[in-house]
Amino acid sequence: QVKLVESGGGLVQVGGSLRLSCAASERIFTAYGMGWFRQAPGKEREFVAAISWSAGTTYYADSVKGRFTILRDNRVNTLYLQMNNLLPEDTAVYYCNADPTLMDVQTGAAEYWGQGTQVTVSS
């Protein structure tokens, strides 16, 4: 069964760091691009970052460039989002996604999604 399971969310103060993880089925991980989206209360889901299956290509939303890093470890089928210098506007539910086509990962048309993990940044 194809599954994506996020973890690592929590409450952090402004300027702090968190590392989100997304554990994936091996079938996804060996051939799929993957990414992160987030959705804040009352707002639409928005793109955060994406990475190709080989990790050779990455994309970031302008709002997180220089603060967030997307990584993947194909040995353990896990996607990561290292978030530094967190701001109150980063508060959201964060979702990982996966698709054979990296563009679909970026646009939100990805085939598979996780259930989300809450990140709250307090000021």
PDB file of C-alpha atoms in Angstrom:
ATOM      1  CA  GLN A   1       0.000   0.000   0.000  1.00  0.00           C
ATOM      2  CA  VAL A   2       1.311   3.438  -0.900  1.00  0.00           C
ATOM      3  CA  LYS A   3       1.708   5.633   2.159  1.00  0.00           C
ATOM      4  CA  LEU A   4       3.257   8.907   3.188  1.00  0.00           C
ATOM      5  CA  VAL A   5       3.540   9.626   6.913  1.00  0.00           C
ATOM      6  CA  GLU A   6       4.755  12.986   8.203  1.00  0.00           C
ATOM      7  CA  SER A   7       6.234  13.659  11.628  1.00  0.00           C
ATOM      8  CA  GLY A   8       8.308  16.258  13.443  1.00  0.00           C
ATOM      9  CA  GLY A   9       5.838  19.088  13.785  1.00  0.00           C
ATOM     10  CA  GLY A  10       5.370  20.974  17.017  1.00  0.00           C
ATOM     11  CA  LEU A  11       5.477  24.296  18.824  1.00  0.00           C
ATOM     12  CA  VAL A  12       8.579  26.460  18.434  1.00  0.00           C
ATOM     13  CA  GLN A  13       9.481  30.071  19.178  1.00  0.00           C
ATOM     14  CA  VAL A  14      10.267  32.659  16.534  1.00  0.00           C
ATOM     15  CA  GLY A  15      13.772  32.129  15.212  1.00  0.00           C
ATOM     16  CA  GLY A  16      13.792  28.475  16.174  1.00  0.00           C
ATOM     17  CA  SER A  17      14.202  25.379  14.028  1.00  0.00           C
ATOM     18  CA  LEU A  18      12.293  22.210  13.269  1.00  0.00           C
ATOM     19  CA  ARG A  19      12.951  19.230  11.042  1.00  0.00           C
ATOM     20  CA  LEU A  20       9.974  17.545   9.448  1.00  0.00           C
ATOM     21  CA  SER A  21      10.156  13.984   8.170  1.00  0.00           C
ATOM     22  CA  CYS A  22       8.031  12.096   5.660  1.00  0.00           C
ATOM     23  CA  ALA A  23       8.382   8.319   5.582  1.00  0.00           C
ATOM     24  CA  ALA A  24       7.403   6.801   2.265  1.00  0.00           C
ATOM     25  CA  SER A  25       6.762   3.399   0.773  1.00  0.00           C
ATOM     26  CA  GLU A  26       9.765   2.158  -1.134  1.00  0.00           C
ATOM     27  CA  ARG A  27       7.814   2.034  -4.385  1.00  0.00           C
ATOM     28  CA  ILE A  28       7.289   5.777  -4.154  1.00  0.00           C
ATOM     29  CA  PHE A  29      10.710   6.671  -3.039  1.00  0.00           C
ATOM     30  CA  THR A  30      12.786   5.046  -5.736  1.00  0.00           C
ATOM     31  CA  ALA A  31      11.167   6.807  -8.663  1.00  0.00           C
ATOM     32  CA  TYR A  32       9.114   9.774  -7.483  1.00  0.00           C
ATOM     33  CA  GLY A  33       9.678  13.444  -7.056  1.00  0.00           C
ATOM     34  CA  MET A  34       8.557  14.648  -3.646  1.00  0.00           C
ATOM     35  CA  GLY A  35       7.676  17.882  -1.995  1.00  0.00           C
ATOM     36  CA  TRP A  36       6.139  19.869   0.841  1.00  0.00           C
ATOM     37  CA  PHE A  37       3.047  22.031   0.915  1.00  0.00           C
ATOM     38  CA  ARG A  38       1.500  23.894   3.816  1.00  0.00           C
ATOM     39  CA  GLN A  39      -1.912  25.237   4.717  1.00  0.00           C
ATOM     40  CA  ALA A  40      -2.519  27.936   7.289  1.00  0.00           C
ATOM     41  CA  PRO A  41      -5.961  28.494   8.865  1.00  0.00           C
ATOM     42  CA  GLY A  42      -8.282  30.239   6.433  1.00  0.00           C
ATOM     43  CA  LYS A  43      -5.779  30.066   3.588  1.00  0.00           C
ATOM     44  CA  GLU A  44      -5.263  27.877   0.558  1.00  0.00           C
ATOM     45  CA  ARG A  45      -2.662  25.158   0.514  1.00  0.00           C
ATOM     46  CA  GLU A  46       0.630  26.555  -0.830  1.00  0.00           C
ATOM     47  CA  PHE A  47       3.815  25.115  -2.269  1.00  0.00           C
ATOM     48  CA  VAL A  48       6.887  25.107  -0.020  1.00  0.00           C
ATOM     49  CA  ALA A  49       9.599  22.985  -1.641  1.00  0.00           C
ATOM     50  CA  ALA A  50      10.184  20.097  -4.056  1.00  0.00           C
ATOM     51  CA  ILE A  51      13.005  17.687  -4.835  1.00  0.00           C
ATOM     52  CA  SER A  52      13.610  15.307  -7.729  1.00  0.00           C
ATOM     53  CA  TRP A  53      13.961  11.570  -7.135  1.00  0.00           C
ATOM     54  CA  SER A  54      17.735  11.803  -7.557  1.00  0.00           C
ATOM     55  CA  ALA A  55      17.904  14.896  -5.311  1.00  0.00           C
ATOM     56  CA  GLY A  56      19.672  16.684  -8.142  1.00  0.00           C
ATOM     57  CA  THR A  57      16.988  19.328  -8.522  1.00  0.00           C
ATOM     58  CA  THR A  58      15.259  21.377  -5.832  1.00  0.00           C
ATOM     59  CA  TYR A  59      12.721  24.197  -5.878  1.00  0.00           C
ATOM     60  CA  TYR A  60      11.591  26.540  -3.130  1.00  0.00           C
ATOM     61  CA  ALA A  61       8.862  29.083  -2.597  1.00  0.00           C
ATOM     62  CA  ASP A  62      10.293  32.590  -2.338  1.00  0.00           C
ATOM     63  CA  SER A  63       8.948  32.891   1.198  1.00  0.00           C
ATOM     64  CA  VAL A  64      11.176  30.090   2.497  1.00  0.00           C
ATOM     65  CA  LYS A  65      14.329  30.455   0.368  1.00  0.00           C
ATOM     66  CA  GLY A  66      17.414  30.677   2.524  1.00  0.00           C
ATOM     67  CA  ARG A  67      15.569  29.393   5.592  1.00  0.00           C
ATOM     68  CA  PHE A  68      14.226  25.955   4.581  1.00  0.00           C
ATOM     69  CA  THR A  69      16.097  23.030   3.021  1.00  0.00           C
ATOM     70  CA  ILE A  70      14.476  20.001   1.412  1.00  0.00           C
ATOM     71  CA  LEU A  71      16.426  16.762   1.610  1.00  0.00           C
ATOM     72  CA  ARG A  72      15.860  13.101   0.934  1.00  0.00           C
ATOM     73  CA  ASP A  73      17.628   9.963   2.078  1.00  0.00           C
ATOM     74  CA  ASN A  74      16.881   7.204  -0.399  1.00  0.00           C
ATOM     75  CA  ARG A  75      18.528   4.612   1.868  1.00  0.00           C
ATOM     76  CA  VAL A  76      15.752   4.969   4.446  1.00  0.00           C
ATOM     77  CA  ASN A  77      12.935   6.165   2.143  1.00  0.00           C
ATOM     78  CA  THR A  78      12.551   9.445   4.009  1.00  0.00           C
ATOM     79  CA  LEU A  79      11.986  13.022   2.907  1.00  0.00           C
ATOM     80  CA  TYR A  80      12.963  15.908   5.185  1.00  0.00           C
ATOM     81  CA  LEU A  81      12.276  19.594   5.522  1.00  0.00           C
ATOM     82  CA  GLN A  82      14.825  21.438   7.638  1.00  0.00           C
ATOM     83  CA  MET A  83      13.230  24.690   8.753  1.00  0.00           C
ATOM     84  CA  ASN A  84      15.424  27.392  10.307  1.00  0.00           C
ATOM     85  CA  ASN A  85      14.722  30.941  11.457  1.00  0.00           C
ATOM     86  CA  LEU A  86      11.021  30.187  11.735  1.00  0.00           C
ATOM     87  CA  LEU A  87       8.526  33.033  11.597  1.00  0.00           C
ATOM     88  CA  PRO A  88       4.920  33.292  12.821  1.00  0.00           C
ATOM     89  CA  GLU A  89       3.747  33.179   9.200  1.00  0.00           C
ATOM     90  CA  ASP A  90       5.245  29.699   8.890  1.00  0.00           C
ATOM     91  CA  THR A  91       2.503  28.406  11.187  1.00  0.00           C
ATOM     92  CA  ALA A  92       0.520  25.826   9.202  1.00  0.00           C
ATOM     93  CA  VAL A  93      -0.195  22.175   8.670  1.00  0.00           C
ATOM     94  CA  TYR A  94       2.625  20.793   6.533  1.00  0.00           C
ATOM     95  CA  TYR A  95       1.972  18.028   4.004  1.00  0.00           C
ATOM     96  CA  CYS A  96       4.390  15.939   1.981  1.00  0.00           C
ATOM     97  CA  ASN A  97       3.462  14.729  -1.477  1.00  0.00           C
ATOM     98  CA  ALA A  98       4.855  12.478  -4.179  1.00  0.00           C
ATOM     99  CA  ASP A  99       4.438  12.017  -7.917  1.00  0.00           C
ATOM    100  CA  PRO A 100       6.434  10.636 -10.849  1.00  0.00           C
ATOM    101  CA  THR A 101       6.341  14.120 -12.382  1.00  0.00           C
ATOM    102  CA  LEU A 102       8.156  16.826 -10.428  1.00  0.00           C
ATOM    103  CA  MET A 103       5.989  19.552 -11.937  1.00  0.00           C
ATOM    104  CA  ASP A 104       2.895  17.874 -10.509  1.00  0.00           C
ATOM    105  CA  VAL A 105       4.611  17.851  -7.117  1.00  0.00           C
ATOM    106  CA  GLN A 106       5.140  21.610  -7.392  1.00  0.00           C
ATOM    107  CA  THR A 107       1.671  22.478  -8.656  1.00  0.00           C
ATOM    108  CA  GLY A 108      -0.169  20.381  -6.096  1.00  0.00           C
ATOM    109  CA  ALA A 109      -1.431  17.864  -8.613  1.00  0.00           C
ATOM    110  CA  ALA A 110       0.628  15.097  -7.020  1.00  0.00           C
ATOM    111  CA  GLU A 111      -0.813  11.613  -6.829  1.00  0.00           C
ATOM    112  CA  TYR A 112      -0.022  10.899  -3.182  1.00  0.00           C
ATOM    113  CA  TRP A 113      -0.307  12.988  -0.042  1.00  0.00           C
ATOM    114  CA  GLY A 114       0.386  12.509   3.631  1.00  0.00           C
ATOM    115  CA  GLN A 115      -2.005  13.351   6.439  1.00  0.00           C
ATOM    116  CA  GLY A 116      -0.121  16.464   7.588  1.00  0.00           C
ATOM    117  CA  THR A 117       1.787  17.619  10.667  1.00  0.00           C
ATOM    118  CA  GLN A 118       1.124  20.845  12.565  1.00  0.00           C
ATOM    119  CA  VAL A 119       3.825  23.481  12.935  1.00  0.00           C
ATOM    120  CA  THR A 120       3.129  26.401  15.251  1.00  0.00           C
ATOM    121  CA  VAL A 121       5.551  29.303  15.626  1.00  0.00           C
ATOM    122  CA  SER A 122       4.943  31.500  18.658  1.00  0.00           C
ATOM    123  CA  SER A 123       6.084  35.117  18.893  1.00  0.00           C
TER     124      SER A 123
END
